[in-house]
CSV table of N, CA, C and O and ligand atoms in Angstrom, one decimal:
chain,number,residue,atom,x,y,z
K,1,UNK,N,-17.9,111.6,-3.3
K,1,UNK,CA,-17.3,110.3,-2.8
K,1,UNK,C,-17.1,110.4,-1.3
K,1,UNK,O,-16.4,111.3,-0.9
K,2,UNK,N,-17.5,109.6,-0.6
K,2,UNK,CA,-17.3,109.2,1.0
K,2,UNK,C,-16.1,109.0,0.7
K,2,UNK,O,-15.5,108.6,-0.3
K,3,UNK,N,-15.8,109.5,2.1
K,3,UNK,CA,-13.8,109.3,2.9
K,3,UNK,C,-14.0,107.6,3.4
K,3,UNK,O,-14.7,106.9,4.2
K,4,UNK,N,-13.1,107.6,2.4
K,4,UNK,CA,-12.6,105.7,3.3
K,4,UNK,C,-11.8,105.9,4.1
K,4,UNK,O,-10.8,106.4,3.6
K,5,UNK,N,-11.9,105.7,5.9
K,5,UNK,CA,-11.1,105.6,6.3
K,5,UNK,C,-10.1,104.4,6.7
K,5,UNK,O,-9.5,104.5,7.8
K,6,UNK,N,-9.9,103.3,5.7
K,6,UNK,CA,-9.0,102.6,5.8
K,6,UNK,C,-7.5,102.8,4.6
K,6,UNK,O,-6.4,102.2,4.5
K,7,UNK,N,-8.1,104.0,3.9
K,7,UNK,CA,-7.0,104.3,2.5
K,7,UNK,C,-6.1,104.3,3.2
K,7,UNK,O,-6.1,104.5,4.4
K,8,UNK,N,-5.0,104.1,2.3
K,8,UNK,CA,-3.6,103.8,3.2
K,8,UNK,C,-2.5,104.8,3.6
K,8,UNK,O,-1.4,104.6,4.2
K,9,UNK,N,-3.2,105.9,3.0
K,9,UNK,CA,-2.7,107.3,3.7
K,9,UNK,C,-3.2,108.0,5.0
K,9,UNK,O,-2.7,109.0,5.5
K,10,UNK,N,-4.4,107.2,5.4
K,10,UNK,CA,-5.4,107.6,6.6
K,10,UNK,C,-4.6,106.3,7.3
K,10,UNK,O,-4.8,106.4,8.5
K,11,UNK,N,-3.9,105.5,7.1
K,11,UNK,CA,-3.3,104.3,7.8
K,11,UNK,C,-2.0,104.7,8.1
K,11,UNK,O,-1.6,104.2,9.2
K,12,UNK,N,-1.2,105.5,7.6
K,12,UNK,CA,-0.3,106.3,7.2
K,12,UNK,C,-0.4,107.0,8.4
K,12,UNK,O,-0.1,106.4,9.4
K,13,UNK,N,-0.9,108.1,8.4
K,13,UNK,CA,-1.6,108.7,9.7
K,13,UNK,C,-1.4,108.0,10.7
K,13,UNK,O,-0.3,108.3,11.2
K,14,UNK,N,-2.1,107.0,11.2
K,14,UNK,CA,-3.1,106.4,12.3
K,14,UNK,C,-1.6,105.7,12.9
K,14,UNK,O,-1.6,105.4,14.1
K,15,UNK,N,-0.3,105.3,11.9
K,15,UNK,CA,1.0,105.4,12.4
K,15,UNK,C,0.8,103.4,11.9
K,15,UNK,O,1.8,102.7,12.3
K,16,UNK,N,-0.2,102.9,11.3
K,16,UNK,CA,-0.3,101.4,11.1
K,16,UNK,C,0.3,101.2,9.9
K,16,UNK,O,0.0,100.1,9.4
K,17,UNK,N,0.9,101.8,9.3
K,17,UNK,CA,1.8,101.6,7.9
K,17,UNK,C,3.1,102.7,8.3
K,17,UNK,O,3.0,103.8,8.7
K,18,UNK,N,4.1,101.9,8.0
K,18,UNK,CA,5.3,103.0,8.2
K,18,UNK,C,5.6,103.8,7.1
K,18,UNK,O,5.3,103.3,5.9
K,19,UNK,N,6.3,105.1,7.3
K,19,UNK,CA,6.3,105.9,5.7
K,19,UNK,C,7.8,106.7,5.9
K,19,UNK,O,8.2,107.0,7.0
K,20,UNK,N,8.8,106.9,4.6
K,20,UNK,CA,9.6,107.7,5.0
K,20,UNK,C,9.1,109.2,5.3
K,20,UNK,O,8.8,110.0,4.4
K,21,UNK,N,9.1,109.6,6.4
K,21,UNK,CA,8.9,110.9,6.7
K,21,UNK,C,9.6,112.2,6.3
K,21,UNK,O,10.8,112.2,6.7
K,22,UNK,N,9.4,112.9,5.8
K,22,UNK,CA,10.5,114.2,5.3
K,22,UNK,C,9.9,115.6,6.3
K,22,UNK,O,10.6,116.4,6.8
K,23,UNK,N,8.5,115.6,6.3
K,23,UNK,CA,7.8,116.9,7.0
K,23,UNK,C,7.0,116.4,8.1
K,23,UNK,O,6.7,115.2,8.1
K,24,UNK,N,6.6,117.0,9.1
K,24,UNK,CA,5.0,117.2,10.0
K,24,UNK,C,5.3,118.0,10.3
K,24,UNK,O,6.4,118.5,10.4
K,25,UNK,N,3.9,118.4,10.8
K,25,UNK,CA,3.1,119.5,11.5
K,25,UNK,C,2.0,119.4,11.9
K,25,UNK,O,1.6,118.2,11.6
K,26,UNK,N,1.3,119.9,12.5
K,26,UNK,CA,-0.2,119.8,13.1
K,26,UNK,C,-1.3,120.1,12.5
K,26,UNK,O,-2.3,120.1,13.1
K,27,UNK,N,-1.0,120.3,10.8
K,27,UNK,CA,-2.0,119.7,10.1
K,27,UNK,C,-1.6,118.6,8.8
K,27,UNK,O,-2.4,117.8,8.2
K,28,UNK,N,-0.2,118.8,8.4
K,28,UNK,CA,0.4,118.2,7.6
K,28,UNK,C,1.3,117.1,8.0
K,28,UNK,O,1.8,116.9,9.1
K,29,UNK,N,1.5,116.3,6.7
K,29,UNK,CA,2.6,114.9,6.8
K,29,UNK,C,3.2,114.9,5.0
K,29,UNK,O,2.7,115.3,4.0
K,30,UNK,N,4.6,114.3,5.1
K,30,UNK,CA,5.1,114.5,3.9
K,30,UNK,C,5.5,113.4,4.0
K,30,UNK,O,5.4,112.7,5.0
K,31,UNK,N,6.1,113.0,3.0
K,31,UNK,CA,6.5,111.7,2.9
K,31,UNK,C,7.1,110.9,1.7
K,31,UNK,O,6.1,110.7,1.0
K,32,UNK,N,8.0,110.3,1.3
K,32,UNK,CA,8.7,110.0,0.3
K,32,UNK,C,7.8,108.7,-0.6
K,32,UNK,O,7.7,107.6,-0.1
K,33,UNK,N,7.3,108.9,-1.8
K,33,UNK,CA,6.5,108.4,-2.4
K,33,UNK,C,6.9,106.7,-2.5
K,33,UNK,O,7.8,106.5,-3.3
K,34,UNK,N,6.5,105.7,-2.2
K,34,UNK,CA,6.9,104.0,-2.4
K,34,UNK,C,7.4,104.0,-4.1
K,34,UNK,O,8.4,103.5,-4.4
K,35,UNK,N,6.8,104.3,-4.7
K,35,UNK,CA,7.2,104.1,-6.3
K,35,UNK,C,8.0,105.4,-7.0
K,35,UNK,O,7.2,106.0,-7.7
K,36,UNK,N,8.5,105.7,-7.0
K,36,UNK,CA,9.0,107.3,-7.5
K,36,UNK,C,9.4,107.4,-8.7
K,36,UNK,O,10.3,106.8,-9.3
K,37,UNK,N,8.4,108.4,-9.3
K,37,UNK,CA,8.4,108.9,-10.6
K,37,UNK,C,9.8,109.5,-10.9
K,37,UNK,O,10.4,109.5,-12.0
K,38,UNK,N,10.1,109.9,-10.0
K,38,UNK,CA,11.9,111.3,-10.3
K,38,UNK,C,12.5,110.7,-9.1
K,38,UNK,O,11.9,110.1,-8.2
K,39,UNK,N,13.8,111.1,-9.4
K,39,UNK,CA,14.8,111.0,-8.8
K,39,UNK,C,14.6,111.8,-7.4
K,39,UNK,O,15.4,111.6,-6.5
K,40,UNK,N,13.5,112.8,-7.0
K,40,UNK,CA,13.0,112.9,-5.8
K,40,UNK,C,11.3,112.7,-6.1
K,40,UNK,O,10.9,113.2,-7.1
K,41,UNK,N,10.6,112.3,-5.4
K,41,UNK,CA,8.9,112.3,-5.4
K,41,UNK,C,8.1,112.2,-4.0
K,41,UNK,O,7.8,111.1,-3.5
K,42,UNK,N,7.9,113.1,-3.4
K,42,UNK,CA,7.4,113.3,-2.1
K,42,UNK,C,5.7,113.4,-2.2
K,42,UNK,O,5.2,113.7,-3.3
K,43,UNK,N,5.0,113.1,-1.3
K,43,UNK,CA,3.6,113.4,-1.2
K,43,UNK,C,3.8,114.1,0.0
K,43,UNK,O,4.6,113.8,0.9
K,44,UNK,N,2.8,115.3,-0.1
K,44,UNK,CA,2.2,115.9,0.8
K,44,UNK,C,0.9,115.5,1.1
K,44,UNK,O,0.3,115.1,0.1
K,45,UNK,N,0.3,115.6,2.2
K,45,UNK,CA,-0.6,115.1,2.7
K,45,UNK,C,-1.8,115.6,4.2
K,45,UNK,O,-1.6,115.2,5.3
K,46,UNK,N,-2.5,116.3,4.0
K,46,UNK,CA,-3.3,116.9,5.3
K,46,UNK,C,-4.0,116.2,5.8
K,46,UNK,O,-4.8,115.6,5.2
K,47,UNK,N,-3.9,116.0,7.4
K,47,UNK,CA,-3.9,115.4,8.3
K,47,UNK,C,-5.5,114.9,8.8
K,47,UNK,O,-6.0,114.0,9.5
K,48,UNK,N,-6.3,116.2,7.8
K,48,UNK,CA,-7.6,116.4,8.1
K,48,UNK,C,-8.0,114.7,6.7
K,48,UNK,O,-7.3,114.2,5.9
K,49,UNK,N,-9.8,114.2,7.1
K,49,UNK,CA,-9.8,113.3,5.8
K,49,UNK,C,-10.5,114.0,4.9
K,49,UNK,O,-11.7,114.2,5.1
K,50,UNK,N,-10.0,114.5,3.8
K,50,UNK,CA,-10.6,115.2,2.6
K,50,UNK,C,-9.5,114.4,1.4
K,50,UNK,O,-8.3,114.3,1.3
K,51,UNK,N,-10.9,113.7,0.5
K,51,UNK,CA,-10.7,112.8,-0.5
K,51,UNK,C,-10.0,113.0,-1.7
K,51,UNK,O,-9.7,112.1,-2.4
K,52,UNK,N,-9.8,114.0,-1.8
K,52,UNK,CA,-8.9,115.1,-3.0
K,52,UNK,C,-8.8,116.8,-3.3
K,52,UNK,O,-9.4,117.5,-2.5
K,53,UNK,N,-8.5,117.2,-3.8
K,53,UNK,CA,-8.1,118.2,-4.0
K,53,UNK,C,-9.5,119.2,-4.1
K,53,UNK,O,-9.6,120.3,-3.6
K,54,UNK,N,-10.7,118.5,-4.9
K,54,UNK,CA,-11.7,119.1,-5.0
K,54,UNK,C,-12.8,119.5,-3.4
K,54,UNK,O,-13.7,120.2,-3.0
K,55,UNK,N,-11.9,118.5,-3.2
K,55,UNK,CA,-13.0,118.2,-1.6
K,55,UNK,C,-12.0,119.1,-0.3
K,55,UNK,O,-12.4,120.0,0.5
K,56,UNK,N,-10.4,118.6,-0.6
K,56,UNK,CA,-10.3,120.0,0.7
K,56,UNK,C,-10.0,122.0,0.3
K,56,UNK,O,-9.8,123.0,1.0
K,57,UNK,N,-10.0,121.7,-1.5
K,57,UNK,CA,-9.9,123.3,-1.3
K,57,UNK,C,-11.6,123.9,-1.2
K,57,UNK,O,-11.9,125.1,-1.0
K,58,UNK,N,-12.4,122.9,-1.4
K,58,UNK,CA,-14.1,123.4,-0.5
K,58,UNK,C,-14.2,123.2,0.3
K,58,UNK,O,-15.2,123.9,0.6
K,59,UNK,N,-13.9,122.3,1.6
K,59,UNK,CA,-14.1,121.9,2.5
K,59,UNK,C,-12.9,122.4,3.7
K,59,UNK,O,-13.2,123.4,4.5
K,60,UNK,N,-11.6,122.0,3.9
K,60,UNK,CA,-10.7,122.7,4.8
K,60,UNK,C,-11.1,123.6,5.2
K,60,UNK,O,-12.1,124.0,4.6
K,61,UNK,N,-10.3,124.6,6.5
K,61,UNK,CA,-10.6,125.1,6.9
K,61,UNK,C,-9.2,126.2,6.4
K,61,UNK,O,-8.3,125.7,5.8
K,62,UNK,N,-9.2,127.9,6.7
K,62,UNK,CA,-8.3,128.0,6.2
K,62,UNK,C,-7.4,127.7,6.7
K,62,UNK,O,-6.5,127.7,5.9
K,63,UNK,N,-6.9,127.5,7.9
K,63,UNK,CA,-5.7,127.3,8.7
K,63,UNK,C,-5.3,126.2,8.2
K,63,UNK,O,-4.1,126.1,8.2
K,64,UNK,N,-6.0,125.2,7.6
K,64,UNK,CA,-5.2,124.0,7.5
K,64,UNK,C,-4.8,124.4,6.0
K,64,UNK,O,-3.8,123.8,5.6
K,65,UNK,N,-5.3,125.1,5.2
K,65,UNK,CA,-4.9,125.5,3.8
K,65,UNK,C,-3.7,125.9,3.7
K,65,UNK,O,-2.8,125.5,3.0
K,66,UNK,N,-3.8,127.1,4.5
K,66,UNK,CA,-2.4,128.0,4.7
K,66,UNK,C,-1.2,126.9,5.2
K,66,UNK,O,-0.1,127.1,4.9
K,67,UNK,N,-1.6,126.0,5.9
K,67,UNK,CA,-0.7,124.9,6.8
K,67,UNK,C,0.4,124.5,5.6
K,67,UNK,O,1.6,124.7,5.5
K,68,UNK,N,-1.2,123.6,4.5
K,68,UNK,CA,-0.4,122.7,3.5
K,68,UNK,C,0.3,123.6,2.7
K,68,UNK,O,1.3,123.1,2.2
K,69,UNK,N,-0.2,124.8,2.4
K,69,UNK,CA,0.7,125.2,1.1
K,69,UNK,C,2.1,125.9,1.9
K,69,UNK,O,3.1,125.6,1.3
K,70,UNK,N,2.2,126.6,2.8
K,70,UNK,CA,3.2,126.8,3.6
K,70,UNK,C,4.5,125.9,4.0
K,70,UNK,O,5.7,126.2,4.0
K,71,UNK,N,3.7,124.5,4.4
K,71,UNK,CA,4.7,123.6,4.0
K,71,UNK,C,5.4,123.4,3.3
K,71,UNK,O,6.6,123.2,3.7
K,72,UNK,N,4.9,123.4,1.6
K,72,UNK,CA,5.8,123.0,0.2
K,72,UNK,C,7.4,123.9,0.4
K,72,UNK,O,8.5,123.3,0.2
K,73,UNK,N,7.4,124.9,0.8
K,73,UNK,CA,8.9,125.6,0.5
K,73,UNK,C,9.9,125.3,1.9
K,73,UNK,O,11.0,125.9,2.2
K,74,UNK,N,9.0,124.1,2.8
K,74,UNK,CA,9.8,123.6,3.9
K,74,UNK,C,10.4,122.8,3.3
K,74,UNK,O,11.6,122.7,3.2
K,75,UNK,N,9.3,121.9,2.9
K,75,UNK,CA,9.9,120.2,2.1
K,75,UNK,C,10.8,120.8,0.9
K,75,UNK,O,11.9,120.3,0.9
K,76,UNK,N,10.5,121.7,-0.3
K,76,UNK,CA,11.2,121.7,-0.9
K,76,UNK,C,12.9,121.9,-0.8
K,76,UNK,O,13.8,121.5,-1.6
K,77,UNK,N,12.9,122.4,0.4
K,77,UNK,CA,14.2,123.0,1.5
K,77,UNK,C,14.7,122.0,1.5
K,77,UNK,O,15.6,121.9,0.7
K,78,UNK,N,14.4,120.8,2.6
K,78,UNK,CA,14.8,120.1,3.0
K,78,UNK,C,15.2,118.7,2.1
K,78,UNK,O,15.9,117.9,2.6
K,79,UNK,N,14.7,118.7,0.8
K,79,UNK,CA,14.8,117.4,-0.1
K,79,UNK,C,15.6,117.8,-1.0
K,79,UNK,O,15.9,117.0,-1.9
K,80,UNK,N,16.2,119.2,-0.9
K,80,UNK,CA,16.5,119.6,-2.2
K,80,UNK,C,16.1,120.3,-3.5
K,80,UNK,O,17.0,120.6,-4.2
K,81,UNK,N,15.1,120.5,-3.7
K,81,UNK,CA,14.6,121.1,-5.1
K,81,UNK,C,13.9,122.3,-5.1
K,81,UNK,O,13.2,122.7,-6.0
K,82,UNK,N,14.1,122.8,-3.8
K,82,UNK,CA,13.6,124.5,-3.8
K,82,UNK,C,14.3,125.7,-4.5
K,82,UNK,O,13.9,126.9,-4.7
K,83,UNK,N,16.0,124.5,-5.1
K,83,UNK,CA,16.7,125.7,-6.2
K,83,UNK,C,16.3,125.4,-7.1
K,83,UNK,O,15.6,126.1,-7.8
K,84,UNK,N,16.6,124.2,-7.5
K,84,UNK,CA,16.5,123.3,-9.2
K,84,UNK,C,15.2,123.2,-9.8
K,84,UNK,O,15.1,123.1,-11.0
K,85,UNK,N,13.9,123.2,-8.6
K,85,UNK,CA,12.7,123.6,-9.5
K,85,UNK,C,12.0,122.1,-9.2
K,85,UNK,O,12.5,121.1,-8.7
K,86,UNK,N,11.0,122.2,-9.5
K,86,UNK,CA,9.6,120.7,-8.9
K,86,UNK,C,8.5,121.1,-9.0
K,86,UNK,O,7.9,122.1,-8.6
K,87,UNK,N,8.0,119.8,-10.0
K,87,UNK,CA,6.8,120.0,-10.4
K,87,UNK,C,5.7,119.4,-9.0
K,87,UNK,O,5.9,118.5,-8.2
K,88,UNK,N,4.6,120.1,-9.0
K,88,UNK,CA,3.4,119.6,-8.1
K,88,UNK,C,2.6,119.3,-9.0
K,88,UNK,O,2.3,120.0,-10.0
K,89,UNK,N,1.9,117.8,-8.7
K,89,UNK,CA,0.6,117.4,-9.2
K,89,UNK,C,0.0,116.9,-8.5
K,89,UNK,O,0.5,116.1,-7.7
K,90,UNK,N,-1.5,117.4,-8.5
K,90,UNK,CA,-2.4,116.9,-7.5
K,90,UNK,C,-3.5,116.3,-8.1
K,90,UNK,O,-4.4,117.1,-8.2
K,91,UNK,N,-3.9,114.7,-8.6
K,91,UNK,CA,-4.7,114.1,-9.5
K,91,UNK,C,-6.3,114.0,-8.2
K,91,UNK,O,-6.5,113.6,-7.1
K,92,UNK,N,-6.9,114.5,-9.4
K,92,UNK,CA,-8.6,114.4,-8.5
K,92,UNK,C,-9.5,113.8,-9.0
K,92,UNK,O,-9.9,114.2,-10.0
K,93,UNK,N,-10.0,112.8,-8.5
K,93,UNK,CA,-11.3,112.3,-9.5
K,93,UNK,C,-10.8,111.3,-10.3
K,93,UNK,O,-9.6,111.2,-10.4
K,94,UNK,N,-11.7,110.5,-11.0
K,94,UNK,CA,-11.4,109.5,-11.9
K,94,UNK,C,-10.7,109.5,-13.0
K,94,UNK,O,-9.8,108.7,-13.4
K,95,UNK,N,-11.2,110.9,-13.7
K,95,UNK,CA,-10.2,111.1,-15.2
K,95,UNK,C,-9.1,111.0,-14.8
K,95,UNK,O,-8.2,110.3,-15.3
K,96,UNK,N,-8.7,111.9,-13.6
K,96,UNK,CA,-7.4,111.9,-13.2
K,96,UNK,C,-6.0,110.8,-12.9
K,96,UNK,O,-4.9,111.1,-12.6
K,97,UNK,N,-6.9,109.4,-13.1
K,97,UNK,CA,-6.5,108.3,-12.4
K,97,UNK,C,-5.8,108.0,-11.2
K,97,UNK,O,-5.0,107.1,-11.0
K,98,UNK,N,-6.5,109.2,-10.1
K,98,UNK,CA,-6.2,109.1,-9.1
K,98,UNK,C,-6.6,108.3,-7.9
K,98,UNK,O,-7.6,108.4,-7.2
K,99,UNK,N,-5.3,107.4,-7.7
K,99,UNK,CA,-5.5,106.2,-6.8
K,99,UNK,C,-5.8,106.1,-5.5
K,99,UNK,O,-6.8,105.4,-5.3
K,100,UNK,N,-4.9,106.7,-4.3
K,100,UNK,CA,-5.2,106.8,-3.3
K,100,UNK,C,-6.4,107.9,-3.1
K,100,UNK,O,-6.5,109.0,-3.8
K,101,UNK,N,-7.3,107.4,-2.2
K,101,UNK,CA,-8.6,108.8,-1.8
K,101,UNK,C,-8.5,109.4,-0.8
K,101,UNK,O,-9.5,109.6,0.0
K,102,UNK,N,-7.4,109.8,-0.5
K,102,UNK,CA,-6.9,111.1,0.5
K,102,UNK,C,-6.5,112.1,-0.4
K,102,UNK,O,-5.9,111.8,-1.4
K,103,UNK,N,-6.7,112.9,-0.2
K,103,UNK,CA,-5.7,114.1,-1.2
K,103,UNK,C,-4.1,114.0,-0.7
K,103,UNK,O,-3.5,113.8,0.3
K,104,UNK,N,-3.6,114.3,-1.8
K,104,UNK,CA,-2.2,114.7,-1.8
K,104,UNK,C,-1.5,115.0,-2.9
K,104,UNK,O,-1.6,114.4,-3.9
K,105,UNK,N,-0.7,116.0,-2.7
K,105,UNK,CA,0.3,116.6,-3.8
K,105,UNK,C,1.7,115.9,-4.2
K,105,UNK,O,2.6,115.5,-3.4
K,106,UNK,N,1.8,115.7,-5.6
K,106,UNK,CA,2.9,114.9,-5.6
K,106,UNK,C,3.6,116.1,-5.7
K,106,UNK,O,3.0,117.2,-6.0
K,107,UNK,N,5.3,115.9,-5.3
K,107,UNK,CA,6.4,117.0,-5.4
K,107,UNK,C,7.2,116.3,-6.2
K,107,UNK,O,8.0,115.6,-5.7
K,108,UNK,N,7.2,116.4,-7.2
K,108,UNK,CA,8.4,115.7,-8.3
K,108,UNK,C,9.9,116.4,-8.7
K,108,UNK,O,9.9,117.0,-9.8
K,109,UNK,N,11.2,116.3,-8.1
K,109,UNK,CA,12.0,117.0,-9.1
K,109,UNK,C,13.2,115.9,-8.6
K,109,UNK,O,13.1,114.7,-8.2
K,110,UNK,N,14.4,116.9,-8.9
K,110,UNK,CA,15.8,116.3,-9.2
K,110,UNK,C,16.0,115.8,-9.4
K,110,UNK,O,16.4,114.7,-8.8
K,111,UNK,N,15.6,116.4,-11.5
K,111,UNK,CA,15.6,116.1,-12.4
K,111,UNK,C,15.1,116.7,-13.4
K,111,UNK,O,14.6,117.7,-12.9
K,112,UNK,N,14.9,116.7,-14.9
K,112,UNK,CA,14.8,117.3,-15.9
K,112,UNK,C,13.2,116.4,-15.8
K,112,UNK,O,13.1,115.3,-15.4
K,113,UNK,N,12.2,117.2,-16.1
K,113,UNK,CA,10.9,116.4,-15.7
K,113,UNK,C,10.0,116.1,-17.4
K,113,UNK,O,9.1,115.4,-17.5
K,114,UNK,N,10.8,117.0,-18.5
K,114,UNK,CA,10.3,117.0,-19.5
K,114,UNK,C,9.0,117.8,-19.5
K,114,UNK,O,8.8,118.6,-18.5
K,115,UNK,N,8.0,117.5,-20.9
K,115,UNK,CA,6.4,118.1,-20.6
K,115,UNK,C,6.0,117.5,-19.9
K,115,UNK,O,6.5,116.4,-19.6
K,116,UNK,N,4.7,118.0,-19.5
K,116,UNK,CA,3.8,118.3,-18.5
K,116,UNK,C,3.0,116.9,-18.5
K,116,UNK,O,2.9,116.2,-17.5
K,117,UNK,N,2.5,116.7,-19.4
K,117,UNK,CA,1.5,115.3,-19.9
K,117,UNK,C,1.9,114.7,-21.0
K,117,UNK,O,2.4,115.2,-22.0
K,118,UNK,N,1.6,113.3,-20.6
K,118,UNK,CA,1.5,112.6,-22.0
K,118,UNK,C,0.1,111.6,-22.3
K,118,UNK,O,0.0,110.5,-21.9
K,119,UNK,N,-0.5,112.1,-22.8
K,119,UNK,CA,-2.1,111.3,-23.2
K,119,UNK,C,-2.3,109.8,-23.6
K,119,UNK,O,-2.3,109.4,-24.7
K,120,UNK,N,-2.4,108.9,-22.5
K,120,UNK,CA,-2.5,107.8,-23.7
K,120,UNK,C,-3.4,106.8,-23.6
K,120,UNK,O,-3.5,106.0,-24.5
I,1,AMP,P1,-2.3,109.0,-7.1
I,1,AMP,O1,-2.3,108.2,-8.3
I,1,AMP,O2,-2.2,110.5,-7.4
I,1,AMP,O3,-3.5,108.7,-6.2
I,1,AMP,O4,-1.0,108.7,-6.3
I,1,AMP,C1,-0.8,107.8,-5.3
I,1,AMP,C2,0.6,107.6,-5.0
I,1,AMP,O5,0.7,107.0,-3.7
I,1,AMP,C3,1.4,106.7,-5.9
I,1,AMP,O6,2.4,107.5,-6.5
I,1,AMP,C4,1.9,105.6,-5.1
I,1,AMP,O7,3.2,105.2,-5.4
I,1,AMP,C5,1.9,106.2,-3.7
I,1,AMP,N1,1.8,105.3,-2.6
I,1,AMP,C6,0.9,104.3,-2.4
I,1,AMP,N2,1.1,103.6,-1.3
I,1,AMP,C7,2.1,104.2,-0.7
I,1,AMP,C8,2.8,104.1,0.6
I,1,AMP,N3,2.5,103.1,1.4
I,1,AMP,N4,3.9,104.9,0.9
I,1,AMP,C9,4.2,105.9,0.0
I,1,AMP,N5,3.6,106.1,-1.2
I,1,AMP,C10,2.6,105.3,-1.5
């Protein structure tokens, strides 16, 4: 799948949509999710445009790899749930019903999150 660069997390970026910010860095952006699943739900997000998860763990470079996963125990720091615990999901591809086509990790917690999936 071609990178759209009008998705609204590349707009996000570009500074033409405002976002609650929690993280940056010089390859990352974090940001408090508009609909939230839990009582905290952050997206993480690399600065580079790679369409999901399948496209920047083949494509990134590693510095920006190391960037994004180095981040998570910043943000988890700073939102709270680096004691209490937080689920990451990162939906790719269609089955996944993943919406926006930027990659990004959801950070879900604070809260009891239950199981993992529910099928329906
Ligand atoms: P996914 O289904 O994995 O692609 O998740 C996309 C997420 O982006 C959803 O949880 C949306 O609520 C969230 N989202 C969409 N637009 C915005 C926005 N402008 N600011 C923050 N989160 C957004």
């Amino acid at each position: 799948m071609a990178y759209d660069s009008n998705n609204v997390f590349a707009r996000i970026l570009r500074g033409e949509i405002p976002c609650d910010k929690v993280y940056e860095d010089d390859h990352v952006l974090a940001f408090r999710d508009i609909r939230p699943h839990a009582k905290v739900h952050v997206l993480l997000i690399p600065k580079g445009a790679y369409v999901s998860l399948e496209d920047f763990s083949g494509k990134a470079s590693e510095a920006e790899i190391v960037a994004f996963h180095r981040a998570i125990p910043k943000i988890s720091e700073k939102v709270g749930i680096a004691v209490t615990g937080y689920r990451a999901i990162a939906n790719s591809g269609a089955d996944s019903h993943q919406e926006v086509p930027h990659y990004h990790l959801h950070l879900l917690g604070g809260q009891r999150l239950g199981p993992l999936l529910s099928l329906s």
